[in-house]
PDB file of C-alpha atoms in Angstrom:
ATOM      1  CA  MET A  30      81.471 124.892  72.266  1.00 53.00           C
ATOM      2  CA  LEU A  31      80.624 123.397  75.680  1.00 51.00           C
ATOM      3  CA  PHE A  32      78.715 120.549  74.025  1.00 51.00           C
ATOM      4  CA  PHE A  33      81.582 119.940  71.609  1.00 50.00           C
ATOM      5  CA  THR A  34      84.142 119.934  74.454  1.00 52.00           C
ATOM      6  CA  GLN A  35      82.158 117.389  76.497  1.00 53.00           C
ATOM      7  CA  CYS A  36      81.637 115.104  73.515  1.00 56.00           C
ATOM      8  CA  PHE A  37      85.285 115.353  72.511  1.00 54.00           C
ATOM      9  CA  GLY A  38      86.378 114.430  76.062  1.00 54.00           C
ATOM     10  CA  ALA A  39      84.092 111.389  76.089  1.00 50.00           C
ATOM     11  CA  VAL A  40      85.489 110.253  72.736  1.00 51.00           C
ATOM     12  CA  LEU A  41      89.070 110.571  74.027  1.00 50.00           C
ATOM     13  CA  ASP A  42      88.213 108.493  77.117  1.00 49.00           C
ATOM     14  CA  LEU A  43      86.671 105.810  74.914  1.00 49.00           C
ATOM     15  CA  ILE A  44      89.714 105.770  72.623  1.00 51.00           C
ATOM     16  CA  HIS A  45      92.043 105.459  75.631  1.00 48.00           C
ATOM     17  CA  LEU A  46      90.076 102.515  77.039  1.00 46.00           C
ATOM     18  CA  ARG A  47      90.001 100.755  73.678  1.00 52.00           C
ATOM     19  CA  PHE A  48      93.743 101.315  73.320  1.00 52.00           C
ATOM     20  CA  GLN A  49      94.366  99.627  76.681  1.00 49.00           C
ATOM     21  CA  HIS A  50      92.391  96.587  75.552  1.00 48.00           C
ATOM     22  CA  TYR A  51      94.208  96.552  72.195  1.00 53.00           C
ATOM     23  CA  LYS A  52      97.634  96.571  73.849  1.00 50.00           C
ATOM     24  CA  ALA A  53      96.700  93.624  76.033  1.00 47.00           C
ATOM     25  CA  LYS A  54      95.317  91.611  73.115  1.00 47.00           C
ATOM     26  CA  ARG A  55      98.380  92.388  71.012  1.00 51.00           C
ATOM     27  CA  VAL A  56     100.615  90.718  73.595  1.00 45.00           C
ATOM     28  CA  PHE A  57      98.952  87.334  73.129  1.00 44.00           C
ATOM     29  CA  SER A  58      98.684  85.565  69.791  1.00 41.00           C
ATOM     30  CA  ALA A  59      95.410  83.758  70.557  1.00 42.00           C
ATOM     31  CA  ALA A  60      92.452  85.529  68.961  1.00 41.00           C
ATOM     32  CA  GLY A  61      89.205  86.252  70.731  1.00 46.00           C
ATOM     33  CA  GLN A  62      90.574  86.298  74.279  1.00 60.00           C
ATOM     34  CA  LEU A  63      88.618  88.349  76.783  1.00 72.00           C
ATOM     35  CA  VAL A  64      90.554  91.265  78.282  1.00 78.00           C
ATOM     36  CA  CYS A  65      89.741  92.627  81.731  1.00 81.00           C
ATOM     37  CA  VAL A  66      91.357  95.855  82.962  1.00 87.00           C
ATOM     38  CA  VAL A  67      91.743  95.453  86.745  1.00 87.00           C
ATOM     39  CA  ASN A  68      92.302  98.453  88.996  1.00 86.00           C
ATOM     40  CA  PRO A  69      94.269  97.975  92.225  1.00 88.00           C
ATOM     41  CA  THR A  70      92.820  97.749  95.709  1.00 79.00           C
ATOM     42  CA  HIS A  71      95.220  99.619  97.970  1.00 65.00           C
ATOM     43  CA  SER A  72      95.215  99.794 101.749  1.00 53.00           C
ATOM     44  CA  LEU A  73      97.563 101.931 103.828  1.00 37.00           C
ATOM     45  CA  LYS A  74      96.995  99.622 106.797  1.00 42.00           C
ATOM     46  CA  TYR A  75      97.092  95.963 105.893  1.00 46.00           C
ATOM     47  CA  ALA A  76      94.592  93.935 107.900  1.00 46.00           C
ATOM     48  CA  PRO A  77      95.501  90.233 107.925  1.00 48.00           C
ATOM     49  CA  SER A  78      92.681  87.841 107.220  1.00 47.00           C
ATOM     50  CA  ARG A  79      91.233  85.695 109.943  1.00 46.00           C
ATOM     51  CA  CYS A  80      92.592  82.484 108.464  1.00 55.00           C
ATOM     52  CA  ALA A  81      96.091  83.966 108.772  1.00 46.00           C
ATOM     53  CA  ALA A  82      95.383  84.945 112.376  1.00 45.00           C
ATOM     54  CA  VAL A  83      94.168  81.426 113.159  1.00 40.00           C
ATOM     55  CA  GLN A  84      97.300  79.959 111.580  1.00 45.00           C
ATOM     56  CA  ALA A  85      99.556  82.261 113.605  1.00 42.00           C
ATOM     57  CA  SER A  86      97.786  81.493 116.878  1.00 38.00           C
ATOM     58  CA  THR A  87      97.971  77.765 116.196  1.00 35.00           C
ATOM     59  CA  GLU A  88     101.734  77.978 115.613  1.00 41.00           C
ATOM     60  CA  GLN A  89     102.057  79.766 118.968  1.00 43.00           C
ATOM     61  CA  GLY A  90     100.080  77.050 120.719  1.00 42.00           C
ATOM     62  CA  ILE A  91      96.985  79.221 121.221  1.00 39.00           C
ATOM     63  CA  LEU A  92      93.705  77.734 120.114  1.00 33.00           C
ATOM     64  CA  PRO A  93      91.351  80.025 118.173  1.00 39.00           C
ATOM     65  CA  PRO A  94      88.084  81.025 119.881  1.00 39.00           C
ATOM     66  CA  CYS A  95      85.950  78.628 117.812  1.00 35.00           C
ATOM     67  CA  HIS A  96      87.687  75.639 119.436  1.00 36.00           C
ATOM     68  CA  HIS A  97      86.326  76.742 122.798  1.00 34.00           C
ATOM     69  CA  HIS A  98      82.783  76.934 121.463  1.00 35.00           C
ATOM     70  CA  GLU A  99      82.510  73.886 119.258  1.00 38.00           C
ATOM     71  CA  ALA A 100      78.884  73.421 120.225  1.00 36.00           C
ATOM     72  CA  VAL A 101      77.796  76.638 118.494  1.00 43.00           C
ATOM     73  CA  HIS A 102      80.367  76.816 115.687  1.00 45.00           C
ATOM     74  CA  ASP A 103      79.234  75.585 112.289  1.00 57.00           C
ATOM     75  CA  PRO A 104      82.228  73.890 110.584  1.00 60.00           C
ATOM     76  CA  GLN A 105      80.572  74.348 107.196  1.00 70.00           C
ATOM     77  CA  LEU A 106      80.803  78.152 107.419  1.00 79.00           C
ATOM     78  CA  VAL A 107      83.593  79.734 105.377  1.00 82.00           C
ATOM     79  CA  PRO A 108      85.160  83.103 106.342  1.00 83.00           C
ATOM     80  CA  CYS A 109      85.418  85.858 103.745  1.00 83.00           C
ATOM     81  CA  THR A 110      88.196  84.917 101.348  1.00 74.00           C
ATOM     82  CA  CYS A 111      88.751  88.371  99.842  1.00 74.00           C
ATOM     83  CA  PRO A 112      92.358  89.471 100.460  1.00 64.00           C
ATOM     84  CA  LEU A 113      93.274  92.900 101.836  1.00 57.00           C
ATOM     85  CA  PHE A 114      89.944  93.224 103.649  1.00 63.00           C
ATOM     86  CA  SER A 115      89.189  92.509 107.292  1.00 71.00           C
ATOM     87  CA  CYS A 116      85.684  91.254 106.591  1.00 82.00           C
ATOM     88  CA  PRO A 117      83.681  89.541 109.379  1.00 85.00           C
ATOM     89  CA  TRP A 118      81.393  87.749 106.918  1.00 86.00           C
ATOM     90  CA  GLU A 119      80.872  83.996 107.177  1.00 87.00           C
ATOM     91  CA  GLY A 120      78.787  81.795 104.926  1.00 89.00           C
ATOM     92  CA  HIS A 121      78.510  78.517 103.096  1.00 86.00           C
ATOM     93  CA  LEU A 122      80.791  77.789 100.152  1.00 87.00           C
ATOM     94  CA  GLU A 123      77.888  78.037  97.706  1.00 88.00           C
ATOM     95  CA  VAL A 124      77.338  81.754  98.471  1.00 90.00           C
ATOM     96  CA  VAL A 125      80.987  82.903  98.494  1.00 88.00           C
ATOM     97  CA  VAL A 126      80.750  84.075  94.868  1.00 89.00           C
ATOM     98  CA  SER A 127      77.661  86.222  95.488  1.00 89.00           C
ATOM     99  CA  HIS A 128      79.313  87.751  98.583  1.00 87.00           C
ATOM    100  CA  LEU A 129      82.468  88.674  96.661  1.00 87.00           C
ATOM    101  CA  ARG A 130      80.458  90.216  93.807  1.00 87.00           C
ATOM    102  CA  GLN A 131      77.907  92.119  95.900  1.00 86.00           C
ATOM    103  CA  THR A 132      79.991  93.223  98.889  1.00 85.00           C
ATOM    104  CA  HIS A 133      83.470  93.631  97.412  1.00 85.00           C
ATOM    105  CA  ARG A 134      82.380  94.426  93.816  1.00 85.00           C
ATOM    106  CA  ILE A 135      84.764  91.909  92.267  1.00 87.00           C
ATOM    107  CA  ASN A 136      84.201  91.444  88.541  1.00 86.00           C
ATOM    108  CA  ILE A 137      83.785  88.030  86.957  1.00 88.00           C
ATOM    109  CA  LEU A 138      84.762  86.922  83.441  1.00 85.00           C
ATOM    110  CA  GLN A 139      83.777  83.762  81.591  1.00 85.00           C
ATOM    111  CA  GLY A 140      85.952  81.783  79.216  1.00 82.00           C
ATOM    112  CA  ALA A 141      88.723  79.191  79.170  1.00 79.00           C
ATOM    113  CA  GLU A 142      91.360  81.840  78.352  1.00 87.00           C
ATOM    114  CA  ILE A 143      91.365  85.490  79.393  1.00 91.00           C
ATOM    115  CA  VAL A 144      93.848  88.349  79.742  1.00 92.00           C
ATOM    116  CA  PHE A 145      94.224  89.964  83.156  1.00 90.00           C
ATOM    117  CA  LEU A 146      95.511  93.552  82.744  1.00 93.00           C
ATOM    118  CA  ALA A 147      96.634  94.964  86.103  1.00 95.00           C
ATOM    119  CA  THR A 148      97.082  98.750  86.161  1.00 94.00           C
ATOM    120  CA  ASP A 149      99.160 101.090  88.358  1.00 94.00           C
ATOM    121  CA  MET A 150     101.891  98.601  89.236  1.00 93.00           C
ATOM    122  CA  HIS A 151     103.923 101.415  90.787  1.00 91.00           C
ATOM    123  CA  LEU A 152     101.636 101.788  93.816  1.00 92.00           C
ATOM    124  CA  PRO A 153     103.294 100.980  97.165  1.00 90.00           C
ATOM    125  CA  ALA A 154     102.711  97.643  98.868  1.00 89.00           C
ATOM    126  CA  PRO A 155     100.449  96.143 100.017  1.00 89.00           C
ATOM    127  CA  THR A 156      98.235  96.281  96.919  1.00 90.00           C
ATOM    128  CA  ASP A 157      95.936  93.646  95.417  1.00 91.00           C
ATOM    129  CA  TRP A 158      94.467  93.107  91.947  1.00 93.00           C
ATOM    130  CA  ILE A 159      91.559  90.651  92.121  1.00 91.00           C
ATOM    131  CA  ILE A 160      89.148  89.112  89.635  1.00 91.00           C
ATOM    132  CA  MET A 161      86.909  86.040  89.462  1.00 91.00           C
ATOM    133  CA  HIS A 162      87.146  83.683  86.506  1.00 91.00           C
ATOM    134  CA  SER A 163      84.216  81.446  85.569  1.00 92.00           C
ATOM    135  CA  CYS A 164      85.338  78.431  83.572  1.00 91.00           C
ATOM    136  CA  LEU A 165      84.512  74.742  83.094  1.00 92.00           C
ATOM    137  CA  GLY A 166      81.509  74.987  85.393  1.00 92.00           C
ATOM    138  CA  HIS A 167      83.485  76.415  88.349  1.00 94.00           C
ATOM    139  CA  GLN A 168      84.584  79.804  89.666  1.00 94.00           C
ATOM    140  CA  PHE A 169      88.196  80.721  90.336  1.00 95.00           C
ATOM    141  CA  LEU A 170      89.702  83.685  92.177  1.00 93.00           C
ATOM    142  CA  LEU A 171      92.828  85.222  90.672  1.00 93.00           C
ATOM    143  CA  VAL A 172      94.869  87.299  93.097  1.00 93.00           C
ATOM    144  CA  LEU A 173      97.873  89.425  92.138  1.00 94.00           C
ATOM    145  CA  ARG A 174      99.471  90.948  95.217  1.00 94.00           C
ATOM    146  CA  LYS A 175     102.300  93.401  95.672  1.00 94.00           C
ATOM    147  CA  GLN A 176     103.796  92.747  99.084  1.00 92.00           C
ATOM    148  CA  GLU A 177     107.062  93.204 100.953  1.00 90.00           C
ATOM    149  CA  LYS A 178     108.398  89.887 102.229  1.00 81.00           C
ATOM    150  CA  TYR A 179     111.535  91.785 103.168  1.00 80.00           C
ATOM    151  CA  GLU A 180     111.485  95.450 104.144  1.00 83.00           C
ATOM    152  CA  GLY A 181     112.171  97.702 101.174  1.00 83.00           C
ATOM    153  CA  HIS A 182     111.974  94.858  98.638  1.00 89.00           C
ATOM    154  CA  PRO A 183     108.430  94.501  97.249  1.00 94.00           C
ATOM    155  CA  GLN A 184     107.522  91.446  95.201  1.00 95.00           C
ATOM    156  CA  PHE A 185     104.537  90.432  93.091  1.00 96.00           C
ATOM    157  CA  PHE A 186     102.680  87.194  93.834  1.00 96.00           C
ATOM    158  CA  ALA A 187     100.047  85.748  91.478  1.00 96.00           C
ATOM    159  CA  THR A 188      97.930  82.705  92.279  1.00 95.00           C
ATOM    160  CA  MET A 189      94.672  81.066  91.241  1.00 94.00           C
ATOM    161  CA  MET A 190      92.273  79.717  93.881  1.00 94.00           C
ATOM    162  CA  LEU A 191      89.272  77.510  93.198  1.00 95.00           C
ATOM    163  CA  ILE A 192      86.104  78.521  95.007  1.00 93.00           C
ATOM    164  CA  GLY A 193      85.514  74.922  95.976  1.00 93.00           C
ATOM    165  CA  THR A 194      87.002  72.037  97.934  1.00 93.00           C
ATOM    166  CA  PRO A 195      90.612  70.775  97.706  1.00 94.00           C
ATOM    167  CA  THR A 196      89.348  67.599  96.008  1.00 95.00           C
ATOM    168  CA  GLN A 197      87.670  69.668  93.301  1.00 95.00           C
ATOM    169  CA  ALA A 198      90.799  71.816  92.884  1.00 96.00           C
ATOM    170  CA  ASP A 199      92.895  68.744  92.090  1.00 95.00           C
ATOM    171  CA  ASN A 200      90.846  68.263  88.912  1.00 96.00           C
ATOM    172  CA  PHE A 201      92.195  71.444  87.281  1.00 96.00           C
ATOM    173  CA  THR A 202      95.419  72.997  86.049  1.00 96.00           C
ATOM    174  CA  TYR A 203      95.935  76.725  85.575  1.00 96.00           C
ATOM    175  CA  ARG A 204      98.571  78.554  83.565  1.00 96.00           C
ATOM    176  CA  LEU A 205      99.742  82.150  83.980  1.00 96.00           C
ATOM    177  CA  GLU A 206     101.742  83.608  81.096  1.00 96.00           C
ATOM    178  CA  LEU A 207     103.686  86.847  80.670  1.00 96.00           C
ATOM    179  CA  ASN A 208     104.784  87.704  77.142  1.00 93.00           C
ATOM    180  CA  ARG A 209     106.476  90.947  76.097  1.00 91.00           C
ATOM    181  CA  ASN A 210     109.613  92.201  74.311  1.00 86.00           C
ATOM    182  CA  GLN A 211     110.529  88.731  73.009  1.00 89.00           C
ATOM    183  CA  ARG A 212     110.422  87.349  76.543  1.00 92.00           C
ATOM    184  CA  ARG A 213     108.010  84.725  77.801  1.00 94.00           C
ATOM    185  CA  LEU A 214     107.441  83.488  81.339  1.00 96.00           C
ATOM    186  CA  LYS A 215     104.974  80.738  82.273  1.00 96.00           C
ATOM    187  CA  TRP A 216     103.745  79.349  85.567  1.00 97.00           C
ATOM    188  CA  GLU A 217     101.649  76.184  85.590  1.00 96.00           C
ATOM    189  CA  ALA A 218     100.229  74.503  88.671  1.00 96.00           C
ATOM    190  CA  THR A 219      97.171  72.973  90.295  1.00 96.00           C
ATOM    191  CA  PRO A 220      94.959  75.655  91.845  1.00 96.00           C
ATOM    192  CA  ARG A 221      94.596  75.663  95.595  1.00 94.00           C
ATOM    193  CA  SER A 222      91.202  75.588  97.270  1.00 93.00           C
ATOM    194  CA  ILE A 223      89.861  78.863  98.617  1.00 89.00           C
ATOM    195  CA  LEU A 224      89.499  77.005 101.929  1.00 88.00           C
ATOM    196  CA  GLU A 225      93.296  76.926 102.238  1.00 87.00           C
ATOM    197  CA  CYS A 226      93.636  80.741 102.536  1.00 82.00           C
ATOM    198  CA  VAL A 227      95.317  83.039 100.012  1.00 86.00           C
ATOM    199  CA  ASP A 228      97.727  84.426 102.616  1.00 86.00           C
ATOM    200  CA  SER A 229      99.227  81.012 103.366  1.00 86.00           C
ATOM    201  CA  VAL A 230      99.698  80.263  99.654  1.00 90.00           C
ATOM    202  CA  ILE A 231     101.622  83.507  99.209  1.00 88.00           C
ATOM    203  CA  SER A 232     103.656  82.947 102.378  1.00 87.00           C
ATOM    204  CA  ASP A 233     104.652  79.478 101.138  1.00 89.00           C
ATOM    205  CA  GLY A 234     105.637  80.920  97.745  1.00 89.00           C
ATOM    206  CA  ASP A 235     103.523  78.300  95.936  1.00 92.00           C
ATOM    207  CA  CYS A 236     102.628  80.748  93.165  1.00 95.00           C
ATOM    208  CA  LEU A 237     104.124  82.936  90.450  1.00 96.00           C
ATOM    209  CA  VAL A 238     106.650  85.244  92.145  1.00 96.00           C
ATOM    210  CA  LEU A 239     108.164  88.301  90.445  1.00 95.00           C
ATOM    211  CA  ASN A 240     110.644  90.749  91.864  1.00 94.00           C
ATOM    212  CA  THR A 241     110.321  94.401  90.892  1.00 92.00           C
ATOM    213  CA  SER A 242     112.916  94.341  88.098  1.00 92.00           C
ATOM    214  CA  LEU A 243     111.378  91.234  86.513  1.00 93.00           C
ATOM    215  CA  ALA A 244     107.892  92.726  86.690  1.00 94.00           C
ATOM    216  CA  GLN A 245     109.154  95.857  84.942  1.00 93.00           C
ATOM    217  CA  LEU A 246     110.496  93.782  82.042  1.00 94.00           C
ATOM    218  CA  PHE A 247     106.976  92.546  81.316  1.00 95.00           C
ATOM    219  CA  SER A 248     105.025  95.690  82.187  1.00 94.00           C
ATOM    220  CA  ASP A 249     103.920  98.360  79.720  1.00 92.00           C
ATOM    221  CA  ASN A 250     103.496 101.914  81.029  1.00 91.00           C
ATOM    222  CA  GLY A 251     102.761 100.666  84.530  1.00 92.00           C
ATOM    223  CA  SER A 252     100.377  97.869  83.459  1.00 95.00           C
ATOM    224  CA  LEU A 253     101.028  94.142  83.587  1.00 95.00           C
ATOM    225  CA  ALA A 254      99.183  91.773  81.225  1.00 94.00           C
ATOM    226  CA  ILE A 255      98.817  88.182  82.429  1.00 94.00           C
ATOM    227  CA  GLY A 256      97.336  85.513  80.201  1.00 94.00           C
ATOM    228  CA  ILE A 257      95.218  82.990  82.103  1.00 94.00           C
ATOM    229  CA  ALA A 258      94.248  79.521  80.888  1.00 94.00           C
ATOM    230  CA  ILE A 259      92.451  76.796  82.858  1.00 93.00           C
ATOM    231  CA  THR A 260      92.200  73.162  81.801  1.00 94.00           C
ATOM    232  CA  THR A 261      91.110  69.914  83.388  1.00 92.00           C
ATOM    233  CA  SER A 262      93.901  67.702  84.674  1.00 80.00           C
ATOM    234  CA  LYS A 263      94.919  64.538  82.826  1.00 61.00           C
ATOM    235  CA  VAL A 264      93.769  62.336  85.694  1.00 52.00           C
ATOM    236  CA  HIS A 265      90.319  63.904  85.634  1.00 47.00           C
ATOM    237  CA  SER A 266      90.117  63.628  81.845  1.00 43.00           C
ATOM    238  CA  SER A 267      91.027  59.928  81.815  1.00 40.00           C
ATOM    239  CA  GLU A 268      88.464  59.179  84.511  1.00 43.00           C
ATOM    240  CA  ALA A 269      85.804  60.966  82.463  1.00 40.00           C
ATOM    241  CA  GLU A 270      86.647  58.867  79.400  1.00 41.00           C
ATOM    242  CA  MET A 271      86.347  55.627  81.386  1.00 36.00           C
TER     243      MET A 271
END
């Protein structure tokens, strides 16, 4: 009986996981899309990233410490770009992906089109859902954040960042799509470079923004499915043809 109970429990867990994937795939008509179930990263005490701190100090007329030690500061070093973590790591752009995977355990999916299934949307802000997307020879960081821009009014912000330079980011276009209950919402834009800081992108509102009621219209039992597609820009494509 004990063996039967354990096996039966494992089968139920497997069925539940498969059902989650099936629901996400059912939302989108395109066949063969990869589905990634993303669990939230929640912090009771939000620690702003260092790029946000540098931006704030600059606006107040206070130079960051690295400006006083230009002789020893390497301008090619990039701070940790993972949101919701106060991480002291610095490294070159080429090793950002390995740092995010090894230190912060962020999953990575490959493919031009994937489905990002964020669970537990009801958790209090601030909460992040993060995944890396490998496509067209580059890596992108998708960040979905639940944050209060005004006290008592949480909003959801979704953006795609290229782990590369701003010049490289201009060569791509990303599309985020929500589709449920005969409603469809699309956001299409050029990804921002990871060097520009996720916090500043969200503060500027240059991303997909959902209030709580709108997010509930597209959610299913506390989960939000976002279709992601990345293409090369028309300018880049024409240059390649020439």
